[in-house]
Amino acid sequence: MKPTDTAHVRPVIVIGNLTIDDVVRADGTVRMGCPGGNAVYAAMAARLWNSAVAVVTRCGDDLPPEVLETLDRLEIDTAGVRGIDGPTVRNWVIYEEDGRRRWLYRTPPERSREVAVRPEDLPGEWLRADAAPVVHVAAMPLSAATAIVRHVRGQAPDALITVDTHEDWRGDADGVLELARRADVFVPSREELAELVGYDDPGRAAAALRERGVPAVVVKLGADGALIDAGDRPAERVPAYPTDVADTTGAGDTFCGALAAALGAGLSLPDAVRRGAATAAWAVEGFGSLTLARLDPVTAGKRFAALAGPAPGPAETDAPYEIDVMRREIAMIPEVIADHLTDAGGHVRRIADALTDQGIENLFLVGCGDSYFAGQATALAFQRHAGVRARAVHALDLARYQVRYLPPRSAVLCVSFSGRVGRTTEAAVQATRFGALSIALTNNESGALAQAADLVLPIDVPTLGFSPGTSTYLALVTTLTDLALRWAVARGRDVDAARTALGTVPALAEQTLAAAAGPAEKAARSLAGEPWITFLGGGPNEASANFGAAKLFEGPQLLGVSTNIEEWAHEEYFVSSAGTPVVLVAPSGASFDRAGEILSELDFIAARPIVVSDVEPGLPALHLPLAPGLTEEFSPLLAALPLSLIGFHLAEVLGKKSYNFPSEAARTEHYDTIHRLVIGEPA
């Protein structure tokens, strides 16, 4: 376990289980093979409040490798993970319309006992007497929990132990009480506490346990928050924090992990409980055990401060707009791409089948801003692999100028992450009006766009605050590219090689971010004093050039001009000269040779080129490398990464602190303008 950052922080050891969950939601969507288990939920939460977190668990030989890879990447020590022969515990998790959740074992029930942690699984050096760790014992069979607590007490007498309850503890009240007495903080759920004492009155039940020798009791009350009974102070209620609930699985484990970590950081029990409640609120906003992986400790601290303090006024809203949000969201991109290639809910496959069943031969990819660029970036993939005619059209042009003239068997795929953009919604309305199939690709399943479209392709991307879109853009591009290949399969086309190549993109994105980090910062410093910067691209990467220029508008708020590689020679050339900065996006592909000729021209006039490519430039230029190995139709998934880094570093170099609007009135006016829905009469 890595050392703690200060002498006041005690390391945290999370002891629990790992599972594989097959989830059936109330709306009928199914997500197979989701990583689960209380050890994952609790550790993900603990790392937000403590710099030294380790996990002890047992796993079968079929555990998806990305589970432990994610823990390692987040600097959670996995040296205590023990592999054992046989399967990981697997469950059906079924959600009912009324919010109830049922668990059905897919592995035999006795397997839970076989994979329960044993005392010898704990690395001995983690329980040194001088370490005095905080040890959280997550829900597990009573005999296993009792053995763990006895072992920890014997090896590290000064350890602080928190214990969660397990559904199988019914019928042994004496054994549970004995275990609770050995813990420092006993953390039952309301239902399990009522089962233990025989009545449902959390305050009275907690007091009864305290009278019988339990040092401290924290009762998890779900949507009602938590109740604390400890020491000589009166019992205290901690309210739940407001949240938009997507998935309550693991909320209690998340609460316990954050509670233990905050205690390890030296906070009082009430303060630790408040952090537990806040972290649980954030965890249920997303789907699955890895939701909190997208949140970092700094952001968690700021979000908690915002929750705990007075409601911010118009002049106090910088925290969600701070510049570092962009950097952290860029770092999330490889994981976001990986998530959106799994099609865990089957939504992409469902749309691919619908397009095939309706005989669609013409696809119009429609949007505004980044959403329009996403269509530009992926039209080639639809043409090459699905074998359909595909083109990107700006939402205004589709709705007002082209919709009357769409050919038969057309679909209009309307892209809007917010699901509220007026022109994109208008395009969906007009497409349906004129007989085309309209599809909404959106993060907002209840928004205006989703309501206007015939079909909805939902997308789920976590965001950390307000910043120029980077991870959201790549999620859109990934989903559209995945749709192109799944549509190809539905049409009976052989795309096995393409699917294999697409599966390498998350790893290639990691490599690209690492390789481009230094050159991108260098590029930003060289560009900081320039009045304007040109971005060039061809084919699908004309979208990348557009994206790069857009990040300059949105981030450092500089003038970025984007154009086709060929058009530069016909237009911007005449206002370019020695020292003029030009960013040339030129991955391997059909326009690569022409990009080389333009680079020669840039060299001839002594301009200052920056080349984004998987090939080293043959002439003097600052090279922002892309990981090699992708064909051209997939290259926008990597090309956007160095461009995102340039946008962030330019804002940083120029001293920008926030992406906030100049006033609340300006913010309101801006969003009113782009969200206003007016249905015009097309030409």
XYZ file of C-alpha atoms in Angstrom:
683
model
C 0.000 0.000 0.000
C 1.393 3.405 -0.904
C 2.304 5.667 2.016
C -0.122 8.310 3.143
C 0.475 11.904 2.158
C 0.637 13.283 5.694
C 1.093 11.987 9.191
C -2.560 12.714 9.918
C -3.971 10.421 7.227
C -4.557 6.762 7.984
C -4.580 4.335 5.056
C -7.851 2.645 4.160
C -8.275 -1.076 3.490
C -11.547 -2.085 1.822
C -12.420 -5.763 2.273
C -15.304 -7.184 0.257
C -16.405 -9.030 -2.853
C -16.276 -8.737 -6.634
C -19.148 -9.841 -8.854
C -20.279 -9.831 -12.454
C -23.790 -8.429 -12.794
C -26.229 -8.903 -15.673
C -28.677 -6.032 -15.315
C -32.273 -5.861 -16.546
C -33.776 -2.393 -16.207
C -37.465 -1.614 -15.865
C -37.607 -0.256 -19.425
C -36.442 -3.613 -20.784
C -32.855 -2.677 -21.554
C -30.227 -5.223 -20.597
C -26.572 -4.714 -19.722
C -24.568 -7.917 -19.539
C -21.306 -8.489 -17.738
C -21.200 -5.321 -15.638
C -18.441 -5.294 -13.006
C -19.955 -5.192 -9.544
C -19.335 -6.071 -5.944
C -19.141 -4.031 -2.770
C -15.335 -3.894 -2.868
C -15.389 -1.989 -6.164
C -18.103 0.457 -5.105
C -16.514 1.149 -1.725
C -12.970 1.533 -3.061
C -14.087 3.880 -5.845
C -15.693 6.108 -3.226
C -12.822 5.871 -0.733
C -10.211 7.148 -3.187
C -12.055 10.473 -3.420
C -11.385 11.250 0.250
C -8.121 9.464 1.068
C -4.828 9.218 -0.803
C -3.995 5.668 0.319
C -6.660 3.078 -0.499
C -6.189 -0.671 -0.893
C -8.644 -3.453 -1.620
C -8.732 -7.052 -0.397
C -10.988 -9.464 -2.240
C -11.174 -12.760 -4.077
C -12.039 -13.127 -7.732
C -12.729 -15.970 -10.093
C -10.782 -16.636 -13.250
C -13.425 -14.990 -15.471
C -13.298 -11.486 -13.975
C -13.005 -8.935 -16.836
C -9.426 -7.598 -16.717
C -10.567 -3.992 -17.065
C -11.942 -4.082 -13.501
C -8.532 -4.416 -11.857
C -6.927 -2.282 -14.569
C -9.285 0.541 -13.642
C -8.496 0.191 -9.941
C -4.773 0.221 -10.682
C -5.119 3.272 -12.913
C -6.882 5.101 -10.091
C -4.006 4.203 -7.751
C -6.062 1.812 -5.653
C -3.674 -0.861 -4.386
C -4.784 -4.289 -5.664
C -2.031 -6.357 -4.065
C -4.717 -7.874 -1.820
C -6.775 -9.286 -4.721
C -6.556 -13.092 -4.628
C -7.441 -15.141 -7.675
C -9.138 -18.488 -7.043
C -10.201 -21.251 -9.372
C -13.727 -21.181 -10.700
C -16.177 -18.457 -11.662
C -16.675 -15.029 -10.195
C -20.068 -14.719 -8.489
C -22.576 -13.726 -11.167
C -26.031 -12.261 -10.608
C -29.108 -11.166 -12.468
C -30.025 -7.716 -11.117
C -33.635 -6.954 -12.031
C -35.199 -3.514 -11.569
C -38.965 -3.182 -11.193
C -41.076 -0.188 -12.247
C -41.593 0.864 -8.624
C -37.837 1.048 -7.989
C -37.513 -2.313 -6.247
C -34.471 -4.388 -7.119
C -34.203 -8.168 -7.110
C -31.029 -10.270 -7.164
C -30.942 -13.743 -8.671
C -27.781 -15.831 -8.365
C -26.456 -17.209 -11.649
C -23.716 -19.040 -9.775
C -24.664 -21.397 -6.925
C -25.387 -19.524 -3.658
C -22.604 -21.382 -1.873
C -20.088 -19.767 -4.226
C -20.443 -16.560 -2.190
C -18.969 -18.346 0.793
C -16.152 -19.812 -1.278
C -15.072 -16.373 -2.505
C -15.475 -14.645 0.872
C -12.230 -13.068 2.041
C -10.228 -14.952 4.658
C -7.812 -13.495 7.214
C -4.790 -14.909 5.425
C -5.725 -12.908 2.323
C -4.709 -9.641 4.014
C -1.070 -8.715 3.303
C 0.693 -8.777 6.656
C 2.534 -5.514 6.101
C -0.782 -3.675 5.774
C -1.629 -4.416 9.399
C 1.522 -3.103 11.017
C 0.803 -1.720 14.455
C 2.290 1.654 13.485
C 0.074 1.920 10.395
C -3.197 2.000 12.363
C -5.277 1.681 9.184
C -8.965 2.216 8.765
C -10.413 -1.146 7.746
C -13.836 -1.312 6.128
C -15.443 -4.746 6.212
C -18.104 -4.734 3.508
C -21.124 -7.039 3.479
C -20.102 -10.705 3.572
C -21.185 -13.878 5.404
C -21.185 -13.363 9.174
C -18.557 -16.009 9.887
C -16.195 -14.422 7.349
C -16.723 -10.905 8.712
C -16.190 -12.076 12.276
C -12.947 -13.847 11.367
C -11.664 -10.756 9.540
C -12.433 -8.394 12.424
C -10.785 -10.703 14.979
C -7.700 -10.981 12.793
C -7.412 -7.220 12.285
C -7.855 -6.547 16.005
C -5.124 -9.066 16.788
C -2.637 -7.729 14.264
C -3.348 -3.987 14.451
C -4.989 -3.128 17.799
C -5.241 0.570 16.891
C -6.996 -0.016 13.583
C -10.330 1.732 13.156
C -12.872 -0.796 11.867
C -16.149 -0.061 10.110
C -18.556 -2.927 9.414
C -21.446 -3.079 6.961
C -24.278 -5.591 7.346
C -25.222 -8.497 5.078
C -28.629 -9.781 4.073
C -27.767 -13.302 5.241
C -27.200 -12.279 8.869
C -30.806 -12.930 9.814
C -31.362 -15.391 12.633
C -28.118 -14.804 14.534
C -28.735 -11.595 16.467
C -26.216 -12.540 19.149
C -23.469 -13.132 16.566
C -24.192 -9.841 14.838
C -24.195 -7.961 18.129
C -20.868 -9.491 19.128
C -19.351 -8.423 15.798
C -20.799 -4.905 16.086
C -19.209 -4.511 19.542
C -15.783 -5.327 18.071
C -16.172 -2.644 15.376
C -15.593 1.067 15.903
C -18.483 2.042 13.627
C -21.354 -0.324 12.814
C -23.137 0.704 9.597
C -26.401 -1.224 9.094
C -29.114 -0.371 6.621
C -32.495 0.546 8.054
C -33.986 -2.753 6.878
C -31.183 -4.884 8.301
C -31.243 -2.985 11.585
C -34.993 -3.610 11.884
C -34.390 -7.310 11.198
C -31.763 -7.376 13.933
C -33.803 -5.694 16.688
C -37.305 -6.747 15.620
C -38.849 -3.315 14.951
C -38.506 -0.452 12.473
C -37.483 2.601 14.499
C -33.913 3.571 13.573
C -33.402 6.037 16.409
C -34.602 3.689 19.107
C -32.812 0.713 17.559
C -29.481 2.539 17.310
C -29.777 3.657 20.925
C -30.483 0.069 21.959
C -27.328 -1.154 20.250
C -25.289 1.568 21.926
C -26.660 0.541 25.304
C -25.494 -2.999 24.585
C -21.902 -1.941 23.954
C -21.699 -0.986 20.270
C -19.293 2.003 20.137
C -20.972 3.921 17.309
C -23.884 3.262 14.979
C -24.519 4.899 11.612
C -27.828 3.826 10.068
C -28.166 4.098 6.282
C -31.635 5.465 5.528
C -31.485 5.562 1.734
C -33.292 8.605 0.369
C -33.725 9.862 3.950
C -29.975 10.166 4.531
C -28.375 8.668 7.631
C -28.658 8.638 11.428
C -25.638 8.825 13.753
C -25.598 7.600 17.357
C -22.129 7.861 18.886
C -20.391 9.180 21.985
C -22.177 11.380 24.502
C -23.773 13.662 21.902
C -27.444 13.359 20.916
C -28.317 11.258 17.891
C -27.941 13.262 14.685
C -29.693 13.052 11.343
C -27.712 13.757 8.155
C -29.969 14.431 5.173
C -29.453 12.891 1.756
C -28.103 15.168 -0.934
C -30.195 16.017 -4.013
C -29.467 13.877 -7.041
C -30.895 12.579 -10.314
C -31.116 8.842 -9.738
C -30.109 6.537 -12.581
C -29.014 3.406 -10.683
C -29.107 2.854 -6.908
C -27.021 -0.326 -6.985
C -24.037 0.025 -4.663
C -25.197 3.258 -3.043
C -24.779 1.809 0.446
C -21.326 0.427 -0.354
C -20.324 3.799 -1.790
C -21.548 5.503 1.382
C -19.475 3.140 3.542
C -16.310 3.530 1.460
C -16.434 7.313 1.606
C -17.241 7.215 5.327
C -14.228 5.017 6.099
C -11.908 7.106 3.940
C -13.006 10.383 5.515
C -12.446 8.942 8.980
C -8.974 7.934 7.829
C -8.373 11.501 6.698
C -9.017 12.659 10.272
C -12.558 13.980 9.928
C -15.165 13.672 12.640
C -17.834 11.007 12.313
C -20.590 13.503 11.337
C -18.322 15.083 8.706
C -17.408 11.644 7.389
C -21.083 10.670 7.182
C -21.842 13.828 5.204
C -19.163 12.905 2.674
C -20.589 9.417 2.518
C -24.037 10.798 1.745
C -22.702 13.158 -0.923
C -20.632 10.453 -2.602
C -23.583 8.078 -2.681
C -25.632 10.828 -4.357
C -23.000 11.203 -7.082
C -22.683 7.448 -7.564
C -26.375 6.914 -8.302
C -26.321 9.572 -11.037
C -24.617 7.083 -13.377
C -25.030 3.442 -14.247
C -22.669 0.785 -12.924
C -19.869 0.387 -10.419
C -17.337 2.457 -12.382
C -19.392 5.675 -12.362
C -17.189 7.258 -9.698
C -14.059 6.426 -11.713
C -14.892 9.532 -13.756
C -14.646 11.767 -10.702
C -11.337 12.865 -9.197
C -10.600 13.919 -5.587
C -10.184 17.620 -6.372
C -13.525 17.810 -8.135
C -15.185 15.775 -5.391
C -13.923 18.234 -2.803
C -15.245 21.187 -4.762
C -18.593 19.540 -5.377
C -18.908 18.756 -1.702
C -17.998 22.305 -0.721
C -20.694 23.577 -3.064
C -23.232 21.195 -1.516
C -22.258 21.925 2.058
C -22.149 25.704 1.754
C -24.879 28.203 0.917
C -26.420 28.015 -2.511
C -24.146 29.958 -4.888
C -25.430 33.162 -6.390
C -24.852 34.341 -9.956
C -21.391 35.675 -9.137
C -20.313 32.571 -7.214
C -20.648 29.882 -9.862
C -17.047 29.565 -11.079
C -16.387 26.104 -9.584
C -18.257 24.067 -12.234
C -16.705 26.290 -14.921
C -13.066 26.105 -13.832
C -10.522 25.592 -16.589
C -9.117 22.323 -15.229
C -12.428 20.611 -15.997
C -11.314 20.467 -19.635
C -8.037 18.735 -18.803
C -9.742 16.149 -16.600
C -12.375 15.414 -19.232
C -9.665 14.938 -21.870
C -8.013 12.391 -19.566
C -11.323 10.486 -19.423
C -11.547 10.029 -23.194
C -9.959 6.550 -23.558
C -12.358 5.189 -20.957
C -15.306 7.002 -22.556
C -14.435 5.464 -25.933
C -14.149 2.003 -24.385
C -17.520 2.399 -22.657
C -19.251 3.411 -25.872
C -17.862 0.541 -27.905
C -19.532 -2.060 -25.686
C -23.131 -1.081 -26.552
C -23.992 -2.508 -23.149
C -27.666 -1.575 -23.436
C -28.012 -2.863 -27.000
C -29.205 0.549 -28.228
C -26.798 0.819 -31.154
C -27.643 -2.684 -32.343
C -31.366 -1.845 -32.079
C -30.955 1.217 -34.330
C -28.821 -0.767 -36.788
C -31.561 -3.386 -37.040
C -34.228 -0.712 -37.529
C -32.235 0.936 -40.336
C -31.841 -2.441 -42.022
C -35.471 -3.489 -41.555
C -36.676 -0.226 -43.119
C -34.337 -0.567 -46.079
C -32.537 2.722 -45.481
C -30.004 3.517 -48.201
C -29.386 7.249 -47.584
C -28.183 8.623 -44.259
C -28.058 12.327 -43.429
C -26.005 13.129 -40.329
C -27.350 16.359 -38.874
C -26.286 18.635 -36.028
C -24.764 21.948 -34.959
C -21.239 22.623 -33.701
C -19.460 19.529 -32.364
C -22.523 17.424 -33.166
C -22.280 18.437 -36.829
C -18.547 17.733 -36.824
C -19.263 14.239 -35.446
C -21.371 13.532 -38.536
C -18.610 14.867 -40.798
C -16.087 12.659 -39.033
C -18.080 9.448 -39.514
C -19.770 9.718 -42.929
C -16.886 7.820 -44.552
C -17.257 4.943 -42.077
C -20.930 4.556 -43.015
C -20.105 4.607 -46.720
C -17.132 2.265 -46.557
C -18.519 -0.309 -44.141
C -22.325 -0.121 -44.165
C -22.356 0.474 -47.916
C -24.881 3.316 -47.799
C -24.798 6.870 -49.081
C -23.978 9.085 -46.102
C -23.306 12.784 -45.765
C -23.165 15.352 -43.017
C -25.561 18.298 -43.308
C -25.845 21.224 -40.929
C -29.163 21.128 -39.077
C -30.269 24.503 -40.416
C -29.586 23.467 -44.016
C -31.407 20.154 -43.620
C -34.458 21.690 -41.946
C -34.771 24.764 -44.171
C -33.248 23.834 -47.547
C -32.895 20.097 -48.172
C -35.662 18.264 -46.374
C -38.180 18.554 -49.258
C -35.745 16.890 -51.612
C -34.523 13.898 -49.631
C -34.430 10.742 -51.755
C -36.555 7.701 -50.875
C -35.284 5.377 -48.146
C -33.640 8.213 -46.242
C -32.926 8.478 -42.547
C -31.980 11.703 -40.782
C -29.786 11.052 -37.760
C -30.046 14.157 -35.559
C -27.135 14.568 -33.162
C -27.376 16.763 -30.054
C -25.696 15.868 -26.788
C -27.971 18.192 -24.793
C -31.054 17.141 -26.758
C -32.301 20.726 -26.642
C -30.763 22.445 -29.681
C -33.570 24.139 -31.582
C -32.309 23.696 -35.149
C -31.488 20.007 -34.636
C -34.920 19.388 -33.155
C -36.460 21.252 -36.093
C -34.555 18.938 -38.460
C -36.106 15.908 -36.748
C -39.600 17.405 -36.959
C -39.195 18.272 -40.647
C -37.654 14.913 -41.520
C -40.679 13.104 -40.096
C -43.027 15.563 -41.804
C -41.511 14.801 -45.216
C -41.460 11.047 -44.779
C -37.885 10.297 -43.685
C -36.991 8.233 -40.635
C -35.738 10.543 -37.869
C -33.344 9.299 -35.186
C -32.091 11.258 -32.172
C -28.582 10.605 -30.829
C -28.626 12.368 -27.471
C -27.666 12.317 -23.817
C -31.174 13.549 -22.941
C -33.831 10.865 -23.477
C -36.615 13.161 -22.292
C -35.494 16.280 -24.159
C -37.193 18.054 -27.052
C -35.111 16.249 -29.692
C -35.898 12.785 -28.323
C -39.589 13.620 -28.215
C -39.547 14.835 -31.824
C -37.687 11.861 -33.333
C -39.089 8.516 -34.453
C -36.283 6.595 -32.713
C -33.863 7.489 -29.928
C -30.253 6.334 -29.622
C -29.316 7.304 -26.042
C -25.764 8.116 -25.076
C -24.438 8.439 -21.532
C -21.324 10.562 -20.988
C -20.288 11.838 -17.558
C -19.267 15.484 -17.443
C -17.357 17.169 -14.631
C -18.580 20.704 -15.178
C -18.818 23.290 -17.936
C -15.991 23.296 -20.476
C -15.366 23.004 -24.222
C -16.684 19.595 -25.236
C -13.980 16.954 -25.709
C -15.079 13.665 -24.138
C -18.655 14.305 -25.285
C -17.523 14.853 -28.880
C -15.478 11.646 -28.915
C -18.395 9.734 -27.388
C -20.611 10.901 -30.264
C -17.980 9.956 -32.850
C -17.469 6.560 -31.202
C -21.191 5.794 -31.114
C -21.677 6.763 -34.753
C -18.665 4.700 -35.843
C -19.954 1.739 -33.864
C -23.359 2.181 -35.531
C -21.727 2.102 -38.968
C -20.173 -1.283 -38.238
C -23.225 -2.764 -36.511
C -25.365 -1.616 -39.423
C -22.894 -3.304 -41.774
C -23.288 -6.558 -39.849
C -27.082 -6.251 -39.990
C -26.783 -5.794 -43.768
C -24.727 -8.983 -44.018
C -21.378 -7.329 -44.716
C -18.060 -8.698 -43.440
C -16.519 -6.158 -41.066
C -14.629 -8.469 -38.698
C -11.285 -6.800 -39.436
C -12.796 -3.345 -38.959
C -14.371 -4.362 -35.648
C -11.025 -5.673 -34.437
C -9.345 -2.414 -35.426
C -12.014 -0.332 -33.715
C -11.508 -2.327 -30.524
C -7.905 -1.081 -30.348
C -8.936 2.581 -30.237
C -9.077 2.993 -26.413
C -5.467 1.778 -26.078
C -4.365 3.889 -29.054
C -6.086 6.911 -27.495
C -4.080 6.387 -24.291
C -0.888 6.207 -26.364
C -1.787 9.316 -28.353
C -2.541 11.391 -25.261
C 0.760 10.364 -23.697
C 2.807 11.001 -26.856
C 1.129 14.304 -27.720
C 1.119 15.801 -24.223
C 4.490 17.537 -24.419
C 4.278 18.625 -28.073
C 0.756 19.994 -27.542
C 1.887 22.168 -24.651
C 4.847 23.352 -26.722
C 2.496 24.142 -29.601
C 0.194 26.101 -27.305
C 3.053 28.234 -26.002
C 4.154 29.028 -29.550
C 0.595 29.972 -30.556
C -0.300 32.089 -27.514
C 0.531 35.455 -29.056
C -1.009 34.836 -32.475
C -4.082 36.813 -33.651
C -5.448 33.867 -35.678
C -4.668 30.201 -36.278
C -5.662 28.094 -39.297
C -6.641 24.424 -39.061
C -6.566 22.262 -42.210
C -8.034 18.809 -42.791
C -9.434 16.626 -45.548
C -12.025 13.862 -45.771
C -13.202 12.800 -42.308
C -10.526 14.982 -40.752
C -11.962 18.172 -42.138
C -14.223 17.574 -39.139
C -11.118 17.369 -36.940
C -9.923 20.725 -38.287
C -13.336 22.235 -37.559
C -13.220 20.735 -34.065
C -9.734 22.154 -33.418
C -10.805 25.653 -34.411
C -13.946 25.375 -32.291
C -11.917 24.553 -29.183
C -10.056 27.847 -29.683
C -13.312 29.796 -29.773
C -14.672 28.007 -26.708
C -11.519 27.658 -24.611
C -8.857 30.372 -24.896
C -11.333 32.419 -26.984
C -8.964 32.958 -29.888
C -9.784 33.193 -33.578
C -9.470 29.780 -35.190
C -10.114 29.356 -38.905
C -10.783 25.896 -40.320
C -10.825 24.898 -43.950
C -10.286 22.021 -46.339
C -6.659 21.183 -47.109
C -7.179 22.082 -50.774
C -9.064 25.301 -50.050
C -6.134 26.744 -48.104
C -4.152 26.996 -51.346
C -7.049 28.884 -52.963
C -7.886 31.224 -50.068
C -5.906 31.512 -46.810
C -2.643 31.260 -48.719
C -3.053 34.903 -49.743
C -3.048 36.123 -46.136
C -0.357 33.713 -44.934
C 3.337 34.498 -44.798
C 6.472 33.901 -42.796
C 5.580 32.829 -39.254
C 1.852 32.297 -39.906
C 0.714 29.374 -37.709
C -1.095 26.532 -39.507
C -2.252 23.287 -37.877
C -2.339 20.558 -40.527
C -4.383 17.473 -39.559
C -3.023 14.773 -41.855
C -3.325 11.133 -40.789
C -2.588 8.424 -43.338
C -5.308 8.242 -45.969
C -6.579 9.358 -49.327
C -5.617 13.038 -48.895
C -2.272 12.403 -47.187
C -0.243 13.052 -50.365
C -2.016 16.365 -50.950
C -1.366 17.331 -47.325
C 2.318 16.725 -48.002
C 2.213 19.100 -50.973
C 0.537 21.773 -48.845
C 3.193 21.244 -46.185
C 5.824 21.926 -48.881
C 4.052 25.174 -49.728
C 3.955 26.135 -46.050
C 7.672 25.452 -45.845
C 8.289 27.519 -48.972
C 6.591 30.629 -47.540
C 8.265 30.016 -44.141
C 4.950 29.578 -42.334
C 4.959 27.810 -38.970
C 3.283 24.401 -39.451
C 2.088 22.056 -36.704
C 1.330 18.589 -38.061
C -1.095 16.145 -36.425
C -0.346 12.774 -37.988
C 0.620 9.149 -37.470
C 3.539 9.773 -39.860
C 6.583 11.898 -39.058
C 6.575 15.033 -41.265
C 9.221 15.021 -43.985
C 9.787 18.762 -43.625
C 10.418 21.044 -40.630
C 7.276 21.150 -38.485
C 6.210 20.589 -34.900
C 4.804 17.052 -34.897
C 1.867 16.063 -32.674
C 1.946 12.267 -33.068
C -1.041 9.971 -33.411
C -0.647 6.318 -32.482
C -0.363 4.344 -35.748
C -2.562 1.465 -36.844
C -5.947 2.915 -37.816
C -7.442 3.270 -41.264
C -8.570 6.736 -42.283
C -12.278 6.372 -41.471
C -11.391 5.729 -37.809
C -8.626 8.352 -37.513
C -10.873 11.200 -36.210
C -11.127 9.223 -32.957
C -7.439 10.000 -32.378
C -6.964 13.259 -34.281
C -9.212 15.189 -31.888
C -6.983 14.366 -28.919
C -3.929 16.593 -29.666
C -6.304 19.337 -30.808
C -8.126 19.142 -27.471
C -4.807 19.426 -25.643
C -3.828 22.492 -27.668
C -7.126 24.160 -26.749
C -6.639 23.444 -23.058
C -2.983 24.517 -22.910
C -3.673 27.728 -24.819
C -6.308 28.669 -22.260
C -3.873 27.767 -19.481
C -0.964 29.730 -20.982
C -3.172 32.779 -21.475
C -4.144 32.736 -17.798
C -7.764 31.782 -18.260
C -9.299 30.615 -14.972
C -12.875 29.865 -15.945
C -15.114 29.109 -18.909
C -17.925 31.050 -17.259
C -20.153 33.556 -19.050
C -19.581 37.276 -18.385
C -22.935 37.416 -16.594
C -25.971 35.303 -15.821
C -27.939 37.379 -18.309
C -25.403 36.521 -21.026
C -25.658 32.857 -20.186
C -29.456 32.919 -20.317
C -29.525 34.813 -23.606
C -27.005 32.428 -25.178
C -28.894 29.255 -24.316
C -32.249 30.802 -25.183
C -30.856 31.497 -28.643
C -29.577 27.999 -29.414
C -32.452 26.150 -27.706
C -35.273 28.204 -29.236
C -37.435 25.910 -31.354
C -39.074 27.495 -34.399
C -40.433 25.336 -37.204
C -39.827 27.213 -40.449
C -41.180 26.549 -43.919
C -38.403 24.914 -45.961
C -37.403 26.220 -49.376
